[in-house]
Short mmCIF file of N, CA and C in Angstrom, two decimals:
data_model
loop_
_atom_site.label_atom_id
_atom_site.label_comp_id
_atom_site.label_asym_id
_atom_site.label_seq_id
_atom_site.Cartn_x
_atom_site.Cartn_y
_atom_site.Cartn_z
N UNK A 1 13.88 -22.18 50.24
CA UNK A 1 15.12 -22.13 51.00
C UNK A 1 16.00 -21.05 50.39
N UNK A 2 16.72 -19.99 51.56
CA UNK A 2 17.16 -19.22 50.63
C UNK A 2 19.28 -19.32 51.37
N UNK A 3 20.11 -19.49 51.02
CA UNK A 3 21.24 -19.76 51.70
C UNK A 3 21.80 -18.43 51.16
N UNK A 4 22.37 -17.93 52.00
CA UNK A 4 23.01 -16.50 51.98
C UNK A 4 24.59 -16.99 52.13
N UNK A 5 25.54 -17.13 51.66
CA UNK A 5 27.25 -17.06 51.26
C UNK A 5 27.56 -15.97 51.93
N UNK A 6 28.78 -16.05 52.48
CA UNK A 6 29.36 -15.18 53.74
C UNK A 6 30.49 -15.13 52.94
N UNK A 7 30.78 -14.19 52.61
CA UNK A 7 32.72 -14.55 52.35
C UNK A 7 33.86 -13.82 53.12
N UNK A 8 34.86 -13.72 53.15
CA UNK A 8 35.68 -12.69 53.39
C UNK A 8 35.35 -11.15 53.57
N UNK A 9 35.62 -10.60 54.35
CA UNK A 9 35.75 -9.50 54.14
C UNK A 9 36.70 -9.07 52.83
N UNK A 10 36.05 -8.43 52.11
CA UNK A 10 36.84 -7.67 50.57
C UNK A 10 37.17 -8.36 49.50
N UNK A 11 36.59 -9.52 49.72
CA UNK A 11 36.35 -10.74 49.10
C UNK A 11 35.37 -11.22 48.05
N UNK A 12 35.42 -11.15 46.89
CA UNK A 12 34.51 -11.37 46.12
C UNK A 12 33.36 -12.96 46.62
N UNK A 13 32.08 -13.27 46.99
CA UNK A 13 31.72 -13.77 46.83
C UNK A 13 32.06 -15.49 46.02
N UNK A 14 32.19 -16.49 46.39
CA UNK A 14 32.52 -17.29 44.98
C UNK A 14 30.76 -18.22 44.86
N UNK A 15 31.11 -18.64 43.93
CA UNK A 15 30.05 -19.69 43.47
C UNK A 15 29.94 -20.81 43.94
N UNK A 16 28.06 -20.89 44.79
CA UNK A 16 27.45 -21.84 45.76
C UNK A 16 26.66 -22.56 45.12
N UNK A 17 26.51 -23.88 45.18
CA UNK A 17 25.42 -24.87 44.74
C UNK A 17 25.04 -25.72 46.06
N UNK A 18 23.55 -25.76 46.04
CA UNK A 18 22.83 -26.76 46.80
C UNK A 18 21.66 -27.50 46.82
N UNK A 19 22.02 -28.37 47.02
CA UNK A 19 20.35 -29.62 46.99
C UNK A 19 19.52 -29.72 48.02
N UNK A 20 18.79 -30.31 47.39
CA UNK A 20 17.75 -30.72 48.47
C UNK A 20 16.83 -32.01 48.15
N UNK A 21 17.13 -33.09 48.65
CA UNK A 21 16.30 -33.97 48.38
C UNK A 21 15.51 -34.35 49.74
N UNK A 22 14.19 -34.97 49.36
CA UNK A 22 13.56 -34.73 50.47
C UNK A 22 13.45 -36.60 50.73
N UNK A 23 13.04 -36.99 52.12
CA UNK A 23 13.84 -37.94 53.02
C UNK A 23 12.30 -38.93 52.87
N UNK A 24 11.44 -38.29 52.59
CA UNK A 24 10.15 -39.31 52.45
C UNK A 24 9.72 -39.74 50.51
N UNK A 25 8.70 -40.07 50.73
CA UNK A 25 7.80 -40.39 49.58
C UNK A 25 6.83 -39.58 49.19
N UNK A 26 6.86 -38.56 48.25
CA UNK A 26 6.97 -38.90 47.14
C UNK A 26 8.63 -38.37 46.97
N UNK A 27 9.60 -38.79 46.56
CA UNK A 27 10.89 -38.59 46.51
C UNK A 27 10.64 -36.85 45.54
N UNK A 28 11.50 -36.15 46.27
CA UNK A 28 11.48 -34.42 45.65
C UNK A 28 12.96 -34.29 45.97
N UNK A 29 13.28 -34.07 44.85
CA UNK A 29 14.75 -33.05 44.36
C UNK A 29 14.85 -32.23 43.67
N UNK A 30 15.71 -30.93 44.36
CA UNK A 30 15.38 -29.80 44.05
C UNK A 30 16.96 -28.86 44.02
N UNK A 31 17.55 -28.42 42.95
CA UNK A 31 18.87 -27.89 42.95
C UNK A 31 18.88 -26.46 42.28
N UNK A 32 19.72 -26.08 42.66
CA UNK A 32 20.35 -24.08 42.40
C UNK A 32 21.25 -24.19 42.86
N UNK A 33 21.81 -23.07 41.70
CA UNK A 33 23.40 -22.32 42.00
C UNK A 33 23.66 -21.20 41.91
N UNK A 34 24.95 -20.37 42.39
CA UNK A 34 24.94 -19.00 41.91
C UNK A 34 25.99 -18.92 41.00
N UNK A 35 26.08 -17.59 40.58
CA UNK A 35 27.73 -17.21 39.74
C UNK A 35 28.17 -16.71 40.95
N UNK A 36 29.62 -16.59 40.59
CA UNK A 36 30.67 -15.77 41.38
C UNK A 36 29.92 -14.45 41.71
N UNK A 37 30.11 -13.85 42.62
CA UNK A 37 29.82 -12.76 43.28
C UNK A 37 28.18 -12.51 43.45
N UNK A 38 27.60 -13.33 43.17
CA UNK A 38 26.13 -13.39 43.79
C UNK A 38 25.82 -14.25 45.35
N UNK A 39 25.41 -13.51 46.10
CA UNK A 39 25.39 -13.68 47.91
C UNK A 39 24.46 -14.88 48.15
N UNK A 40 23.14 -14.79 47.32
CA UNK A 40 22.06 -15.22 47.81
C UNK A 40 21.21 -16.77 46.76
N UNK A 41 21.47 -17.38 47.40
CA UNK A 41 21.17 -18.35 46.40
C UNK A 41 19.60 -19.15 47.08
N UNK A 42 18.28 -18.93 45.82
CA UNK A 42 17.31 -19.53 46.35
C UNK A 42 16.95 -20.93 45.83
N UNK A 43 16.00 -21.92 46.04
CA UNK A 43 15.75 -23.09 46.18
C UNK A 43 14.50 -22.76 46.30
N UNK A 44 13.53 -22.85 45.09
CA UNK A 44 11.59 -22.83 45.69
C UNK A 44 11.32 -24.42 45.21
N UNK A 45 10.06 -24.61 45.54
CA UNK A 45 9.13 -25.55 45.15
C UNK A 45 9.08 -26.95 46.24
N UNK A 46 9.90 -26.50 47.76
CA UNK A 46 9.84 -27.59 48.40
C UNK A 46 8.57 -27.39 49.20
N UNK A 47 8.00 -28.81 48.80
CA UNK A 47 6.67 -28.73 49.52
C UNK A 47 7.26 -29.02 51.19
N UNK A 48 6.20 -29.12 52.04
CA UNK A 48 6.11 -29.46 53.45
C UNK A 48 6.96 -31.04 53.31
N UNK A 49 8.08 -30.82 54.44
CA UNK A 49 8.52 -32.56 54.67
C UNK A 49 9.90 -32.29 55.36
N UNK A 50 11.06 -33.26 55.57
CA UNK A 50 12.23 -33.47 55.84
C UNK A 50 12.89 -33.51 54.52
N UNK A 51 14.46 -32.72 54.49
CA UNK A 51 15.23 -32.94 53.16
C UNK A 51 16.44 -32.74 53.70
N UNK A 52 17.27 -33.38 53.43
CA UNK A 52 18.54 -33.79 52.75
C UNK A 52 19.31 -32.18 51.99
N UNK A 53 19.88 -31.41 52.72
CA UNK A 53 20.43 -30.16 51.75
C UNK A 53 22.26 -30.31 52.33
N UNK A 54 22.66 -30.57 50.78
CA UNK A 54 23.74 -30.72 50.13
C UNK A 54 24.59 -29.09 50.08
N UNK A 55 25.40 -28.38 50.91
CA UNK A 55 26.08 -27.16 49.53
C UNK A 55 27.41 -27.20 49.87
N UNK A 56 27.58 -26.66 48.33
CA UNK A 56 29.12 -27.15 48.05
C UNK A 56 29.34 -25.12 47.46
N UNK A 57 30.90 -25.40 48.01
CA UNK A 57 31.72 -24.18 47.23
C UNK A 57 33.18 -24.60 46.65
N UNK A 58 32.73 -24.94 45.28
CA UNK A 58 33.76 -25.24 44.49
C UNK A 58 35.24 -24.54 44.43
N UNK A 59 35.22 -23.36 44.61
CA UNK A 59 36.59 -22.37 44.85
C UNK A 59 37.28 -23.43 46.04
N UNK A 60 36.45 -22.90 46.84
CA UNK A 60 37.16 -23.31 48.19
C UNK A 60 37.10 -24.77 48.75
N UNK A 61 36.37 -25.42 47.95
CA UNK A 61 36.02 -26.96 48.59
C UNK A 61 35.64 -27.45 49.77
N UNK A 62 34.84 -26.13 49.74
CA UNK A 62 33.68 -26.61 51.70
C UNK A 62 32.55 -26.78 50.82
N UNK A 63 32.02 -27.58 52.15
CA UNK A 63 30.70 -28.72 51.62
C UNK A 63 29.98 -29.15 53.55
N UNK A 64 28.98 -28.99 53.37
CA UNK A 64 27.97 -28.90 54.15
C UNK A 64 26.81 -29.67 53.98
N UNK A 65 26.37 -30.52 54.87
CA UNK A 65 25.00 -31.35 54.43
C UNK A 65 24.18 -30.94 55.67
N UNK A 66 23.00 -30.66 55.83
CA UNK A 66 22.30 -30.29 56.80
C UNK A 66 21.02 -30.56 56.40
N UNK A 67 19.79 -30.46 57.56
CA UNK A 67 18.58 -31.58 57.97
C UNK A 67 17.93 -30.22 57.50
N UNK A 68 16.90 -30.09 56.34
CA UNK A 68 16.04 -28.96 56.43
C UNK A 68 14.32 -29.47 56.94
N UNK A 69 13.82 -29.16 57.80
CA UNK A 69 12.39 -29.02 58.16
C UNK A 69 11.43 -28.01 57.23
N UNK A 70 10.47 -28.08 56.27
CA UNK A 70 10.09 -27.40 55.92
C UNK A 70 8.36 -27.81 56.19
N UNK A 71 7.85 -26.49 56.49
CA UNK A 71 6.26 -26.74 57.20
C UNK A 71 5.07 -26.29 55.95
N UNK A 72 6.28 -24.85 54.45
CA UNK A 72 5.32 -25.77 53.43
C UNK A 72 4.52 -24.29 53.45
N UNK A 73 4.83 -23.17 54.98
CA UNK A 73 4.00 -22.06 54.53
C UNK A 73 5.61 -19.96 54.75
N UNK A 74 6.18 -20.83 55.89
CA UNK A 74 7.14 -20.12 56.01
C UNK A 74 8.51 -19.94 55.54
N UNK A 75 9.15 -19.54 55.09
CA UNK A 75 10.75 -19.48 55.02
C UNK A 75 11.60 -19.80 55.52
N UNK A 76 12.63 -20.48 55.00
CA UNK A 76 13.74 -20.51 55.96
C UNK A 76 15.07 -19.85 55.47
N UNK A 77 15.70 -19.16 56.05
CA UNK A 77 17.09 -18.75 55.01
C UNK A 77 18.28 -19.05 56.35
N UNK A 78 19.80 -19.51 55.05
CA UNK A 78 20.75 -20.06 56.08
C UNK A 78 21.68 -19.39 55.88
N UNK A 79 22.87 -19.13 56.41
CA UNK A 79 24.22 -18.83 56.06
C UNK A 79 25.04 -19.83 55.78
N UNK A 80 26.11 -19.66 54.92
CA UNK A 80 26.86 -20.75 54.33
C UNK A 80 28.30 -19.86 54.72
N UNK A 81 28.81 -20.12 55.53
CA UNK A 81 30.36 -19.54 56.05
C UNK A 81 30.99 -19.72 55.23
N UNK A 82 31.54 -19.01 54.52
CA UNK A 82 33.20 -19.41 53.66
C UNK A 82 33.92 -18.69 54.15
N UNK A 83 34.31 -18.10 54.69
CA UNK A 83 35.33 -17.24 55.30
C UNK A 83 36.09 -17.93 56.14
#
């Protein structure tokens, strides 16, 4: 999973964290963060399943939970709006 941070125009980037726990058995949790001014924040090792993804931006105090589908051979990458 790769979540791409949107910020402001002229806007430094701030610092994103997100989870992922996955919704079946065998229970998989899986977390990353960035520093300030890094865009792109990745998440590997989710096998194939349904998960639970958590992200938070501490500056600004938006927070987002959303349904990830993962099939286990393709990518998925998201945008995370802060602006």
């Amino acid at each position: 999973l790769r979540v791409r941070a949107a910020a402001r125009p002229h806007a430094l980037v701030p610092q994103v964290q997100a989870s992922a726990r996955s919704a079946g058995q065998p229970m998989l949790w899986r977390h990353g963060q960035t520093k300030a001014g890094e865009p792109l924040l990745e998440i590997s090792g989710l096998a194939a399943g349904t998960y639970s993804v958590d992200l938070h931006c501490w500056s600004s105090q938006q927070s987002e939970r959303r349904t990830l589908e993962v099939d286990g051979v393709g990518d998925v990458e998201w945008t995370f709006d802060l602006r």
